[in-house]
GROMACS .gro file of C-alpha atoms in nm:
model
  181
    1UNK     CA    1  -0.881   0.892   0.051
    2UNK     CA    2  -0.560   1.009   0.223
    3UNK     CA    3  -0.738   0.963   0.562
    4UNK     CA    4  -0.784   0.591   0.480
    5UNK     CA    5  -0.414   0.543   0.392
    6UNK     CA    6  -0.311   0.740   0.704
    7UNK     CA    7  -0.546   0.529   0.922
    8UNK     CA    8  -0.407   0.207   0.782
    9UNK     CA    9  -0.047   0.311   0.820
   10UNK     CA   10  -0.108   0.460   1.166
   11UNK     CA   11  -0.279   0.143   1.293
   12UNK     CA   12   0.011  -0.070   1.158
   13UNK     CA   13   0.279   0.162   1.305
   14UNK     CA   14   0.112   0.127   1.644
   15UNK     CA   15   0.090  -0.250   1.632
   16UNK     CA   16  -0.292  -0.253   1.601
   17UNK     CA   17  -0.333  -0.435   1.272
   18UNK     CA   18  -0.436  -0.799   1.240
   19UNK     CA   19  -0.166  -0.989   1.042
   20UNK     CA   20  -0.352  -1.309   0.972
   21UNK     CA   21  -0.692  -1.430   1.081
   22UNK     CA   22  -0.637  -1.593   1.420
   23UNK     CA   23  -0.257  -1.547   1.411
   24UNK     CA   24  -0.234  -1.225   1.605
   25UNK     CA   25  -0.140  -0.863   1.553
   26UNK     CA   26   0.141  -0.723   1.338
   27UNK     CA   27   0.416  -0.577   1.557
   28UNK     CA   28   0.464  -0.199   1.587
   29UNK     CA   29   0.699  -0.003   1.359
   30UNK     CA   30   1.009   0.176   1.479
   31UNK     CA   31   0.976   0.410   1.180
   32UNK     CA   32   0.696   0.458   0.921
   33UNK     CA   33   0.667   0.780   0.728
   34UNK     CA   34   0.342   0.966   0.658
   35UNK     CA   35   0.270   0.963   0.283
   36UNK     CA   36   0.185   1.277   0.089
   37UNK     CA   37  -0.020   1.293  -0.221
   38UNK     CA   38   0.194   1.340  -0.526
   39UNK     CA   39   0.066   1.483  -0.858
   40UNK     CA   40   0.356   1.320  -1.058
   41UNK     CA   41   0.255   0.978  -0.918
   42UNK     CA   42  -0.111   1.050  -1.003
   43UNK     CA   43  -0.006   1.137  -1.359
   44UNK     CA   44   0.151   0.796  -1.403
   45UNK     CA   45  -0.155   0.634  -1.247
   46UNK     CA   46  -0.384   0.824  -1.483
   47UNK     CA   47  -0.180   0.703  -1.780
   48UNK     CA   48  -0.246   0.345  -1.669
   49UNK     CA   49  -0.621   0.370  -1.615
   50UNK     CA   50  -0.709   0.601  -1.900
   51UNK     CA   51  -0.692   0.308  -2.147
   52UNK     CA   52  -0.889   0.078  -1.911
   53UNK     CA   53  -0.582  -0.144  -1.892
   54UNK     CA   54  -0.639  -0.427  -1.639
   55UNK     CA   55  -0.271  -0.532  -1.603
   56UNK     CA   56   0.011  -0.336  -1.442
   57UNK     CA   57   0.250  -0.139  -1.659
   58UNK     CA   58   0.609  -0.268  -1.696
   59UNK     CA   59   0.843  -0.125  -1.435
   60UNK     CA   60   1.034   0.090  -1.691
   61UNK     CA   61   0.707   0.283  -1.764
   62UNK     CA   62   0.635   0.377  -1.404
   63UNK     CA   63   0.879   0.669  -1.360
   64UNK     CA   64   1.044   0.503  -1.056
   65UNK     CA   65   0.713   0.430  -0.881
   66UNK     CA   66   0.573   0.092  -0.775
   67UNK     CA   67   0.205   0.016  -0.874
   68UNK     CA   68  -0.098  -0.143  -0.722
   69UNK     CA   69  -0.383  -0.213  -0.966
   70UNK     CA   70  -0.736  -0.323  -0.887
   71UNK     CA   71  -1.026  -0.412  -1.115
   72UNK     CA   72  -1.384  -0.393  -0.963
   73UNK     CA   73  -1.633  -0.583  -1.184
   74UNK     CA   74  -1.939  -0.377  -1.104
   75UNK     CA   75  -2.084  -0.042  -1.202
   76UNK     CA   76  -2.307  -0.019  -0.894
   77UNK     CA   77  -2.069   0.210  -0.714
   78UNK     CA   78  -1.913   0.550  -0.742
   79UNK     CA   79  -1.551   0.647  -0.813
   80UNK     CA   80  -1.504   0.690  -0.439
   81UNK     CA   81  -1.656   0.346  -0.379
   82UNK     CA   82  -1.416   0.196  -0.638
   83UNK     CA   83  -1.109   0.341  -0.473
   84UNK     CA   84  -1.226   0.247  -0.121
   85UNK     CA   85  -1.278  -0.109  -0.250
   86UNK     CA   86  -0.931  -0.112  -0.396
   87UNK     CA   87  -0.759   0.025  -0.083
   88UNK     CA   88  -0.946  -0.215   0.150
   89UNK     CA   89  -0.875  -0.511  -0.080
   90UNK     CA   90  -0.501  -0.431  -0.093
   91UNK     CA   91  -0.471  -0.367   0.279
   92UNK     CA   92  -0.667  -0.679   0.379
   93UNK     CA   93  -0.408  -0.902   0.217
   94UNK     CA   94  -0.218  -0.895   0.547
   95UNK     CA   95  -0.516  -1.024   0.750
   96UNK     CA   96  -0.620  -1.274   0.481
   97UNK     CA   97  -0.282  -1.424   0.395
   98UNK     CA   98  -0.040  -1.328   0.673
   99UNK     CA   99   0.323  -1.221   0.680
  100UNK     CA  100   0.626  -1.313   0.890
  101UNK     CA  101   0.655  -1.129   1.224
  102UNK     CA  102   0.996  -0.985   1.148
  103UNK     CA  103   0.846  -0.808   0.841
  104UNK     CA  104   1.128  -0.922   0.616
  105UNK     CA  105   1.043  -0.931   0.241
  106UNK     CA  106   1.195  -1.244   0.092
  107UNK     CA  107   1.203  -1.353  -0.279
  108UNK     CA  108   0.948  -1.619  -0.189
  109UNK     CA  109   0.683  -1.342  -0.160
  110UNK     CA  110   0.666  -1.344  -0.542
  111UNK     CA  111   0.568  -1.717  -0.546
  112UNK     CA  112   0.261  -1.686  -0.323
  113UNK     CA  113   0.023  -1.658  -0.618
  114UNK     CA  114  -0.334  -1.583  -0.512
  115UNK     CA  115  -0.208  -1.552  -0.153
  116UNK     CA  116   0.025  -1.268  -0.228
  117UNK     CA  117   0.062  -0.968   0.005
  118UNK     CA  118   0.267  -0.753  -0.241
  119UNK     CA  119  -0.011  -0.492  -0.272
  120UNK     CA  120  -0.033  -0.459   0.108
  121UNK     CA  121   0.342  -0.443   0.136
  122UNK     CA  122   0.366  -0.147  -0.105
  123UNK     CA  123   0.098   0.037   0.097
  124UNK     CA  124   0.284  -0.045   0.418
  125UNK     CA  125   0.646  -0.002   0.309
  126UNK     CA  126   0.807   0.217   0.581
  127UNK     CA  127   1.003   0.454   0.355
  128UNK     CA  128   0.720   0.535   0.111
  129UNK     CA  129   0.651   0.905   0.127
  130UNK     CA  130   0.455   0.978  -0.192
  131UNK     CA  131   0.142   0.825  -0.342
  132UNK     CA  132  -0.088   0.916  -0.635
  133UNK     CA  133  -0.398   0.734  -0.755
  134UNK     CA  134  -0.644   0.727  -1.043
  135UNK     CA  135  -0.978   0.567  -1.114
  136UNK     CA  136  -1.138   0.498  -1.448
  137UNK     CA  137  -1.495   0.383  -1.520
  138UNK     CA  138  -1.460   0.139  -1.810
  139UNK     CA  139  -1.821   0.044  -1.900
  140UNK     CA  140  -1.880  -0.267  -1.695
  141UNK     CA  141  -1.595  -0.227  -1.447
  142UNK     CA  142  -1.367   0.021  -1.273
  143UNK     CA  143  -0.992   0.024  -1.281
  144UNK     CA  144  -0.807   0.182  -0.988
  145UNK     CA  145  -0.433   0.215  -0.955
  146UNK     CA  146  -0.204   0.380  -0.699
  147UNK     CA  147   0.165   0.456  -0.752
  148UNK     CA  148   0.399   0.453  -0.455
  149UNK     CA  149   0.740   0.608  -0.420
  150UNK     CA  150   1.004   0.493  -0.361
  151UNK     CA  151   0.783   0.182  -0.380
  152UNK     CA  152   0.898  -0.100  -0.161
  153UNK     CA  153   0.896  -0.473  -0.220
  154UNK     CA  154   1.276  -0.490  -0.212
  155UNK     CA  155   1.396  -0.842  -0.153
  156UNK     CA  156   1.584  -0.908   0.171
  157UNK     CA  157   1.467  -0.577   0.315
  158UNK     CA  158   1.205  -0.506   0.584
  159UNK     CA  159   0.856  -0.384   0.505
  160UNK     CA  160   0.924  -0.195   0.822
  161UNK     CA  161   1.164  -0.237   1.118
  162UNK     CA  162   0.986  -0.380   1.421
  163UNK     CA  163   1.040  -0.178   1.734
  164UNK     CA  164   0.887   0.074   1.973
  165UNK     CA  165   0.648   0.313   1.798
  166UNK     CA  166   0.839   0.608   1.634
  167UNK     CA  167   1.165   0.488   1.794
  168UNK     CA  168   1.364   0.556   1.479
  169UNK     CA  169   1.186   0.873   1.355
  170UNK     CA  170   1.414   1.176   1.310
  171UNK     CA  171   1.411   1.393   1.626
  172UNK     CA  172   1.073   1.542   1.710
  173UNK     CA  173   0.904   1.419   1.394
  174UNK     CA  174   0.658   1.164   1.528
  175UNK     CA  175   0.308   1.304   1.473
  176UNK     CA  176  -0.022   1.249   1.653
  177UNK     CA  177  -0.091   0.941   1.430
  178UNK     CA  178   0.249   0.786   1.521
  179UNK     CA  179   0.390   0.837   1.174
  180UNK     CA  180   0.717   1.015   1.104
  181UNK     CA  181   0.705   1.348   0.915
   0.00000   0.00000   0.00000
């Protein structure tokens, strides 16, 4: 599934991602890091899904990670199908509900209710470098969670700084997918 995350982040970094149906394309990122899979993050994710919990854990129980959680109410899929469904659902929040063009995360993001983009913003947060996910089949549904680090969704901070692609990457660290290493 790392190829899906890399594709999403790469498309966003290049300014190729729809930000709201009919409202245009999200601007390119001056810096966005490539995420690496992290076994510690996966361990926290596994703790969440192993009990078939359908609500996020409290922040103090996440080991410094931020969490996305998705419940798929069907058993007519595979574990891979469940995580693909979760990733696409979280990422599509941007296209479905939109976000301001300057990519600033304001406190009002928490009040958007069903129109929230807080799952997308954790996936997209420029400084996230580590991710770990877990999936659990729970009888009549699947629970998927991913843990991100450092996490994102910091108020009065940018999901990413808008600018020329890779403009603010450390020297010679922009890879072929336009993500900083």
